[in-house]
Each structure stands twice: as C-alpha cells, then as structure tokens.
PDB file of C-alpha atoms in Angstrom:
ATOM      1  CA  MET A 227      59.480 109.324  98.483  1.00 46.00           C
ATOM      2  CA  ASN A 228      56.940 108.269  95.800  1.00 49.00           C
ATOM      3  CA  LEU A 229      54.286 107.555  98.791  1.00 49.00           C
ATOM      4  CA  SER A 230      55.119 110.652 100.329  1.00 65.00           C
ATOM      5  CA  PHE A 231      53.900 112.772  97.516  1.00 65.00           C
ATOM      6  CA  PHE A 232      50.666 111.146  97.812  1.00 64.00           C
ATOM      7  CA  ASP A 233      50.089 111.413 101.319  1.00 63.00           C
ATOM      8  CA  GLN A 234      48.834 115.304 100.504  1.00 65.00           C
ATOM      9  CA  PHE A 235      45.337 113.511  99.053  1.00 66.00           C
ATOM     10  CA  SER A 236      44.850 111.336 102.359  1.00 68.00           C
ATOM     11  CA  SER A 237      42.167 112.149 104.444  1.00 68.00           C
ATOM     12  CA  PRO A 238      43.124 114.249 107.558  1.00 68.00           C
ATOM     13  CA  SER A 239      42.022 112.378 110.960  1.00 68.00           C
ATOM     14  CA  LEU A 240      42.234 112.792 114.528  1.00 70.00           C
ATOM     15  CA  LEU A 241      42.054 109.993 117.042  1.00 67.00           C
ATOM     16  CA  GLY A 242      40.800 107.935 114.444  1.00 66.00           C
ATOM     17  CA  ILE A 243      37.926 110.299 113.033  1.00 68.00           C
ATOM     18  CA  PRO A 244      38.105 111.899 109.634  1.00 67.00           C
ATOM     19  CA  LEU A 245      38.049 115.658 109.482  1.00 70.00           C
ATOM     20  CA  ILE A 246      37.128 115.864 105.858  1.00 69.00           C
ATOM     21  CA  LEU A 247      33.541 117.094 106.962  1.00 71.00           C
ATOM     22  CA  ILE A 248      35.353 119.955 108.853  1.00 71.00           C
ATOM     23  CA  SER A 249      37.295 121.047 105.355  1.00 69.00           C
ATOM     24  CA  THR A 250      33.997 120.735 103.411  1.00 72.00           C
ATOM     25  CA  THR A 251      32.192 123.245 106.068  1.00 74.00           C
ATOM     26  CA  PHE A 252      34.837 125.738 107.180  1.00 71.00           C
ATOM     27  CA  PRO A 253      34.654 127.583 103.489  1.00 71.00           C
ATOM     28  CA  ALA A 254      30.944 128.587 104.559  1.00 71.00           C
ATOM     29  CA  LEU A 255      32.442 130.231 107.510  1.00 72.00           C
ATOM     30  CA  LEU A 256      34.367 132.622 105.806  1.00 69.00           C
ATOM     31  CA  LEU A 257      31.220 134.342 103.657  1.00 69.00           C
ATOM     32  CA  PRO A 258      29.967 137.113 105.785  1.00 65.00           C
ATOM     33  CA  SER A 259      26.290 136.983 107.400  1.00 66.00           C
ATOM     34  CA  GLN A 260      23.885 139.124 106.148  1.00 63.00           C
ATOM     35  CA  ASN A 261      22.272 141.698 108.407  1.00 66.00           C
ATOM     36  CA  ASN A 262      19.081 144.042 108.414  1.00 69.00           C
ATOM     37  CA  ARG A 263      21.156 147.243 107.848  1.00 66.00           C
ATOM     38  CA  TRP A 264      21.391 149.138 104.131  1.00 61.00           C
ATOM     39  CA  ILE A 265      24.751 150.102 104.377  1.00 58.00           C
ATOM     40  CA  THR A 266      26.981 146.877 104.605  1.00 67.00           C
ATOM     41  CA  SER A 267      30.608 146.332 104.543  1.00 72.00           C
ATOM     42  CA  ARG A 268      33.221 146.077 101.896  1.00 75.00           C
ATOM     43  CA  MET A 269      33.120 142.399 101.913  1.00 72.00           C
ATOM     44  CA  SER A 270      29.359 142.038 101.941  1.00 75.00           C
ATOM     45  CA  THR A 271      29.256 144.127  98.864  1.00 78.00           C
ATOM     46  CA  LEU A 272      31.881 142.010  97.180  1.00 80.00           C
ATOM     47  CA  GLN A 273      30.337 139.043  97.973  1.00 79.00           C
ATOM     48  CA  LEU A 274      26.730 139.770  96.720  1.00 80.00           C
ATOM     49  CA  TRP A 275      28.625 141.062  93.388  1.00 84.00           C
ATOM     50  CA  LEU A 276      30.282 138.200  93.070  1.00 85.00           C
ATOM     51  CA  VAL A 277      27.087 135.599  93.386  1.00 84.00           C
ATOM     52  CA  ASN A 278      25.205 138.190  91.266  1.00 87.00           C
ATOM     53  CA  LEU A 279      28.174 137.636  88.489  1.00 87.00           C
ATOM     54  CA  ILE A 280      28.226 133.888  88.906  1.00 87.00           C
ATOM     55  CA  THR A 281      24.549 133.569  89.026  1.00 87.00           C
ATOM     56  CA  LYS A 282      24.030 135.629  85.464  1.00 87.00           C
ATOM     57  CA  GLN A 283      26.810 133.355  83.686  1.00 86.00           C
ATOM     58  CA  LEU A 284      25.472 130.031  84.853  1.00 85.00           C
ATOM     59  CA  MET A 285      21.834 131.307  84.403  1.00 86.00           C
ATOM     60  CA  MET A 286      22.553 132.515  80.627  1.00 83.00           C
ATOM     61  CA  PRO A 287      22.215 129.392  79.012  1.00 79.00           C
ATOM     62  CA  LEU A 288      18.986 128.230  80.420  1.00 82.00           C
ATOM     63  CA  ASN A 289      15.377 129.411  79.638  1.00 81.00           C
ATOM     64  CA  LYS A 290      12.855 130.223  82.411  1.00 82.00           C
ATOM     65  CA  LYS A 291      12.030 126.905  83.782  1.00 81.00           C
ATOM     66  CA  GLY A 292      16.316 126.071  84.618  1.00 81.00           C
ATOM     67  CA  HIS A 293      15.575 129.367  86.668  1.00 85.00           C
ATOM     68  CA  LYS A 294      14.451 127.227  89.803  1.00 86.00           C
ATOM     69  CA  TRP A 295      17.798 125.770  89.463  1.00 88.00           C
ATOM     70  CA  ALA A 296      19.979 129.146  90.283  1.00 87.00           C
ATOM     71  CA  LEU A 297      20.403 128.612  94.014  1.00 88.00           C
ATOM     72  CA  ILE A 298      21.489 124.988  93.875  1.00 90.00           C
ATOM     73  CA  LEU A 299      23.890 126.152  91.001  1.00 90.00           C
ATOM     74  CA  THR A 300      25.115 129.337  92.287  1.00 89.00           C
ATOM     75  CA  SER A 301      25.864 127.688  95.866  1.00 88.00           C
ATOM     76  CA  LEU A 302      27.396 124.764  94.038  1.00 90.00           C
ATOM     77  CA  MET A 303      30.137 126.978  92.273  1.00 90.00           C
ATOM     78  CA  ILE A 304      30.811 128.928  95.361  1.00 88.00           C
ATOM     79  CA  PHE A 305      31.463 125.614  97.448  1.00 88.00           C
ATOM     80  CA  LEU A 306      33.555 124.077  94.500  1.00 91.00           C
ATOM     81  CA  LEU A 307      35.362 127.733  94.057  1.00 89.00           C
ATOM     82  CA  LEU A 308      36.373 128.116  97.744  1.00 87.00           C
ATOM     83  CA  ILE A 309      37.200 124.657  98.497  1.00 87.00           C
ATOM     84  CA  ASN A 310      39.578 124.648  95.626  1.00 89.00           C
ATOM     85  CA  LEU A 311      41.403 127.566  96.250  1.00 88.00           C
ATOM     86  CA  LEU A 312      41.465 127.303  99.987  1.00 84.00           C
ATOM     87  CA  GLY A 313      43.536 123.939  99.056  1.00 83.00           C
ATOM     88  CA  LEU A 314      46.306 125.460  97.578  1.00 85.00           C
ATOM     89  CA  LEU A 315      47.418 127.163 100.964  1.00 83.00           C
ATOM     90  CA  PRO A 316      50.439 125.166 102.554  1.00 79.00           C
ATOM     91  CA  TYR A 317      49.336 122.842 104.998  1.00 77.00           C
ATOM     92  CA  THR A 318      45.605 122.419 103.859  1.00 78.00           C
ATOM     93  CA  PHE A 319      43.146 119.549 102.748  1.00 79.00           C
ATOM     94  CA  THR A 320      41.625 120.059  99.300  1.00 83.00           C
ATOM     95  CA  PRO A 321      38.639 117.356  99.437  1.00 84.00           C
ATOM     96  CA  THR A 322      38.029 118.106  95.888  1.00 86.00           C
ATOM     97  CA  THR A 323      41.136 115.559  95.054  1.00 86.00           C
ATOM     98  CA  GLN A 324      38.874 112.655  96.431  1.00 85.00           C
ATOM     99  CA  LEU A 325      37.237 111.081  93.506  1.00 87.00           C
ATOM    100  CA  SER A 326      34.686 109.562  95.837  1.00 86.00           C
ATOM    101  CA  MET A 327      33.352 113.338  96.957  1.00 87.00           C
ATOM    102  CA  ASN A 328      32.929 114.428  93.451  1.00 91.00           C
ATOM    103  CA  LEU A 329      31.125 111.284  92.094  1.00 92.00           C
ATOM    104  CA  ALA A 330      28.823 112.225  95.135  1.00 91.00           C
ATOM    105  CA  LEU A 331      28.236 115.375  93.933  1.00 91.00           C
ATOM    106  CA  ALA A 332      27.943 114.579  90.234  1.00 93.00           C
ATOM    107  CA  ILE A 333      25.737 111.747  90.327  1.00 93.00           C
ATOM    108  CA  PRO A 334      22.972 113.177  91.839  1.00 94.00           C
ATOM    109  CA  LEU A 335      22.375 116.123  90.253  1.00 93.00           C
ATOM    110  CA  TRP A 336      23.357 114.656  87.178  1.00 92.00           C
ATOM    111  CA  LEU A 337      20.434 112.147  87.957  1.00 92.00           C
ATOM    112  CA  ALA A 338      18.232 115.049  88.874  1.00 91.00           C
ATOM    113  CA  THR A 339      18.867 116.787  85.372  1.00 90.00           C
ATOM    114  CA  VAL A 340      18.090 113.541  83.444  1.00 89.00           C
ATOM    115  CA  LEU A 341      14.990 112.773  85.859  1.00 90.00           C
ATOM    116  CA  THR A 342      13.712 116.279  85.177  1.00 88.00           C
ATOM    117  CA  GLY A 343      13.395 115.772  81.834  1.00 85.00           C
ATOM    118  CA  LEU A 344      11.978 112.304  82.045  1.00 85.00           C
ATOM    119  CA  ARG A 345       8.957 113.469  83.992  1.00 87.00           C
ATOM    120  CA  ASN A 346       8.589 117.168  81.924  1.00 83.00           C
ATOM    121  CA  GLN A 347       9.154 115.837  78.075  1.00 82.00           C
ATOM    122  CA  PRO A 348       9.779 112.142  78.283  1.00 78.00           C
ATOM    123  CA  SER A 349       9.939 111.759  74.288  1.00 78.00           C
ATOM    124  CA  ALA A 350      12.012 114.576  73.881  1.00 77.00           C
ATOM    125  CA  SER A 351      14.406 112.837  76.540  1.00 75.00           C
ATOM    126  CA  LEU A 352      14.672 109.647  74.939  1.00 77.00           C
ATOM    127  CA  GLY A 353      14.759 111.155  71.418  1.00 73.00           C
ATOM    128  CA  HIS A 354      18.489 112.257  72.385  1.00 73.00           C
ATOM    129  CA  LEU A 355      19.188 108.224  72.372  1.00 76.00           C
ATOM    130  CA  LEU A 356      18.771 107.945  68.463  1.00 75.00           C
ATOM    131  CA  PRO A 357      19.181 110.919  66.140  1.00 72.00           C
ATOM    132  CA  GLU A 358      16.686 111.556  63.549  1.00 72.00           C
ATOM    133  CA  GLY A 359      17.540 110.040  59.868  1.00 73.00           C
ATOM    134  CA  THR A 360      19.722 107.006  61.364  1.00 72.00           C
ATOM    135  CA  PRO A 361      19.453 104.093  59.281  1.00 78.00           C
ATOM    136  CA  THR A 362      17.445 101.057  60.426  1.00 77.00           C
ATOM    137  CA  PRO A 363      20.418  98.914  60.587  1.00 80.00           C
ATOM    138  CA  LEU A 364      22.417 101.406  62.694  1.00 76.00           C
ATOM    139  CA  ILE A 365      19.590 101.828  65.368  1.00 77.00           C
ATOM    140  CA  PRO A 366      20.545  99.276  68.248  1.00 81.00           C
ATOM    141  CA  ALA A 367      24.386 100.448  67.992  1.00 82.00           C
ATOM    142  CA  LEU A 368      23.476 103.833  68.135  1.00 81.00           C
ATOM    143  CA  ILE A 369      20.952 103.455  70.812  1.00 82.00           C
ATOM    144  CA  LEU A 370      23.921 101.537  72.581  1.00 86.00           C
ATOM    145  CA  ILE A 371      26.398 104.392  72.127  1.00 85.00           C
ATOM    146  CA  GLU A 372      24.236 107.211  73.480  1.00 82.00           C
ATOM    147  CA  THR A 373      23.045 105.410  76.268  1.00 85.00           C
ATOM    148  CA  THR A 374      26.879 104.994  77.438  1.00 88.00           C
ATOM    149  CA  SER A 375      27.466 108.460  76.335  1.00 86.00           C
ATOM    150  CA  LEU A 376      24.802 109.577  78.827  1.00 85.00           C
ATOM    151  CA  LEU A 377      25.849 107.121  81.741  1.00 89.00           C
ATOM    152  CA  ILE A 378      29.338 108.448  81.634  1.00 92.00           C
ATOM    153  CA  ARG A 379      28.794 112.102  82.204  1.00 91.00           C
ATOM    154  CA  PRO A 380      28.818 112.381  85.893  1.00 92.00           C
ATOM    155  CA  LEU A 381      31.835 109.897  85.875  1.00 93.00           C
ATOM    156  CA  ALA A 382      33.414 112.583  83.475  1.00 92.00           C
ATOM    157  CA  LEU A 383      32.335 115.560  85.479  1.00 92.00           C
ATOM    158  CA  GLY A 384      33.876 113.604  88.868  1.00 92.00           C
ATOM    159  CA  VAL A 385      36.975 112.170  87.107  1.00 92.00           C
ATOM    160  CA  ARG A 386      37.909 115.872  85.113  1.00 93.00           C
ATOM    161  CA  LEU A 387      37.437 117.769  88.338  1.00 92.00           C
ATOM    162  CA  THR A 388      39.625 114.853  90.329  1.00 91.00           C
ATOM    163  CA  ALA A 389      42.566 114.681  87.835  1.00 91.00           C
ATOM    164  CA  ASN A 390      43.006 118.592  87.189  1.00 91.00           C
ATOM    165  CA  LEU A 391      43.539 119.041  90.977  1.00 90.00           C
ATOM    166  CA  THR A 392      45.520 115.953  91.549  1.00 89.00           C
ATOM    167  CA  ALA A 393      48.061 116.989  88.946  1.00 88.00           C
ATOM    168  CA  GLY A 394      48.634 120.452  89.977  1.00 88.00           C
ATOM    169  CA  HIS A 395      49.386 119.585  93.497  1.00 87.00           C
ATOM    170  CA  LEU A 396      51.824 116.871  92.303  1.00 87.00           C
ATOM    171  CA  LEU A 397      53.327 119.315  89.914  1.00 89.00           C
ATOM    172  CA  ILE A 398      53.544 122.441  92.721  1.00 88.00           C
ATOM    173  CA  GLN A 399      55.283 119.745  95.152  1.00 86.00           C
ATOM    174  CA  LEU A 400      57.188 118.064  92.785  1.00 87.00           C
ATOM    175  CA  ILE A 401      58.731 121.449  92.012  1.00 89.00           C
ATOM    176  CA  SER A 402      58.833 122.938  95.262  1.00 87.00           C
ATOM    177  CA  THR A 403      60.821 119.815  96.293  1.00 86.00           C
ATOM    178  CA  ALA A 404      63.408 120.446  93.354  1.00 87.00           C
ATOM    179  CA  THR A 405      63.546 123.865  94.547  1.00 88.00           C
ATOM    180  CA  THR A 406      64.762 122.891  98.092  1.00 87.00           C
ATOM    181  CA  ALA A 407      67.090 120.225  97.342  1.00 86.00           C
ATOM    182  CA  LEU A 408      68.678 122.242  94.726  1.00 86.00           C
ATOM    183  CA  LEU A 409      69.370 125.405  97.162  1.00 85.00           C
ATOM    184  CA  PRO A 410      72.681 124.308  98.346  1.00 84.00           C
ATOM    185  CA  THR A 411      74.234 123.152  95.388  1.00 86.00           C
ATOM    186  CA  MET A 412      73.103 125.272  92.525  1.00 87.00           C
ATOM    187  CA  PRO A 413      71.623 128.324  93.690  1.00 85.00           C
ATOM    188  CA  MET A 414      70.757 129.902  90.150  1.00 89.00           C
ATOM    189  CA  VAL A 415      69.037 126.593  89.309  1.00 87.00           C
ATOM    190  CA  SER A 416      67.037 126.989  92.302  1.00 87.00           C
ATOM    191  CA  LEU A 417      65.882 130.383  91.498  1.00 90.00           C
ATOM    192  CA  LEU A 418      64.840 129.382  87.922  1.00 91.00           C
ATOM    193  CA  THR A 419      62.856 126.987  89.975  1.00 90.00           C
ATOM    194  CA  LEU A 420      61.395 128.848  92.114  1.00 90.00           C
ATOM    195  CA  LEU A 421      60.228 131.317  89.481  1.00 91.00           C
ATOM    196  CA  ILE A 422      58.825 128.258  87.526  1.00 91.00           C
ATOM    197  CA  LEU A 423      57.034 127.329  90.832  1.00 89.00           C
ATOM    198  CA  PHE A 424      55.389 130.776  91.096  1.00 91.00           C
ATOM    199  CA  LEU A 425      54.315 130.476  87.840  1.00 92.00           C
ATOM    200  CA  LEU A 426      52.704 127.213  88.147  1.00 91.00           C
ATOM    201  CA  THR A 427      50.875 128.584  91.565  1.00 90.00           C
ATOM    202  CA  ILE A 428      49.429 131.708  89.698  1.00 93.00           C
ATOM    203  CA  LEU A 429      48.241 129.054  86.865  1.00 92.00           C
ATOM    204  CA  GLU A 430      46.801 126.679  89.232  1.00 92.00           C
ATOM    205  CA  VAL A 431      44.641 129.538  91.116  1.00 92.00           C
ATOM    206  CA  ALA A 432      42.785 130.061  87.348  1.00 93.00           C
ATOM    207  CA  VAL A 433      42.553 125.976  87.332  1.00 92.00           C
ATOM    208  CA  ALA A 434      41.029 126.112  90.569  1.00 92.00           C
ATOM    209  CA  MET A 435      38.761 128.609  89.494  1.00 92.00           C
ATOM    210  CA  ILE A 436      37.989 127.546  85.788  1.00 93.00           C
ATOM    211  CA  GLN A 437      37.515 123.806  86.884  1.00 92.00           C
ATOM    212  CA  ALA A 438      34.596 124.536  89.409  1.00 92.00           C
ATOM    213  CA  TYR A 439      32.840 126.880  86.689  1.00 91.00           C
ATOM    214  CA  VAL A 440      33.259 124.123  84.209  1.00 92.00           C
ATOM    215  CA  PHE A 441      31.821 121.289  86.498  1.00 93.00           C
ATOM    216  CA  VAL A 442      29.061 123.682  87.315  1.00 92.00           C
ATOM    217  CA  LEU A 443      28.544 124.867  84.021  1.00 90.00           C
ATOM    218  CA  LEU A 444      28.321 121.167  82.329  1.00 91.00           C
ATOM    219  CA  LEU A 445      25.032 120.921  84.995  1.00 91.00           C
ATOM    220  CA  SER A 446      23.754 123.923  83.742  1.00 90.00           C
ATOM    221  CA  LEU A 447      24.202 122.011  79.941  1.00 88.00           C
ATOM    222  CA  TYR A 448      22.936 119.054  80.551  1.00 89.00           C
ATOM    223  CA  LEU A 449      19.957 120.519  82.434  1.00 88.00           C
ATOM    224  CA  GLN A 450      19.007 122.803  79.378  1.00 86.00           C
ATOM    225  CA  GLU A 451      18.856 119.389  77.468  1.00 83.00           C
ATOM    226  CA  ASN A 452      16.512 118.032  79.563  1.00 82.00           C
ATOM    227  CA  ILE A 453      13.953 121.344  80.284  1.00 79.00           C
TER     228      ILE A 453
END
C-alpha cells in the first residue's frame, strides 16, 4: 500500500522509453500561437494579460540592469505554473515532483546570477560573504557560514518546490483513498472526507501557483543582489 502511494511520482515510460520529455513540453501546446491580426481571440488576450502581470511582478524588485532577464524569468514562471496545475489533473504526471528536474532548473540559474555578480561587481559580491564590522576572531567562521548559505540556495529552491508538491499529491491520494474505502460502511463520514478533499484540492491549486511564483521570485532576488 505504501509503495502504491509513491507510484504516482515515478516517471512514466512506454516500451522502456521515458515520457518525461513529453510531460514537460506538452504545456507549451496549450498556449495559443501569435498571428498578424490586430483583433485576436479571447485566449490570446488573456495570455498577454497574464504574461504582462507576471512580468510586472517579477521585474518590480529589479533595477534596469535586471530587466534583461525578463524573458527567462517570465518563461520559467509560466512553465512551472502550467506544469504544476496540469499535474493536479487525474492520470497525469507532475515533472516538478522530481528533485532532479528542480535542481536542474535551480542550479544553472542560481550559478548564472552568481557569475553575473562576480563579473560586474566582484568586490561587492565577495563582500556579501563578510558583514561589515565583524570582529577579527569571527572572520573565518562567518566566511564559512556565509559561503555555506550561498551554496545551499539552489538546493533549498529545488527541495522547497519538490516537498510542497509531493506532500500535496500524497495528501490528495490518501484522502481520496479514505473516501472510497469509507463509502460502503460509513457514507456520512465518506461525504465529510469528500468535502475535505474538495477543499484540499482548492488549496493545492493555490499552492501550485504560489510555489511557481516563489521559485522565480527568489531567483530574481538572488539576481538583484548581484547586479
């Protein structure tokens, strides 16, 4: 029983071929393609409004130098948002529940922000490792602590996204299993758990959107420190 709960997190395959690539590229097919007409469809208008809103929120804490990252951060936000929301549908696979994928997104982008800071302002970037006014005996320990906290940032990004989505999927499966198991014997209790399942599903939709936003927002804050 415990193994079956975690089967939903295993990557699907067909004839031994992993299908995770299809799972990650399929959300892009849901976005309407652009055309040359002035009057577009309602879906295109909604898409442009959503992209504009996301870009505004992500670029707000950044100065003008950071606006060069608008396309990368907005694309990442929409990508994570679609994958997280589509993963809540029945009989689907959520790639962002895989720690390897989240780290593959977090580590290169975090490293790019660090290298940007070291290239543009090396003194200020290295100065973050040692707060001003630190007593001389504490300098080696503080440098070690700040370096560790800097290196652990991409791991925290990946683990946060993986843990929140995995916990939500497990709770939904546990409560849905309890609902079907209690239906023949205690129908009233089963209806109560069904109500809890409905509320939990709404909560998970909010968590899916919030975690995508937090992931990209933290990257933008790391970028702001280095520009």
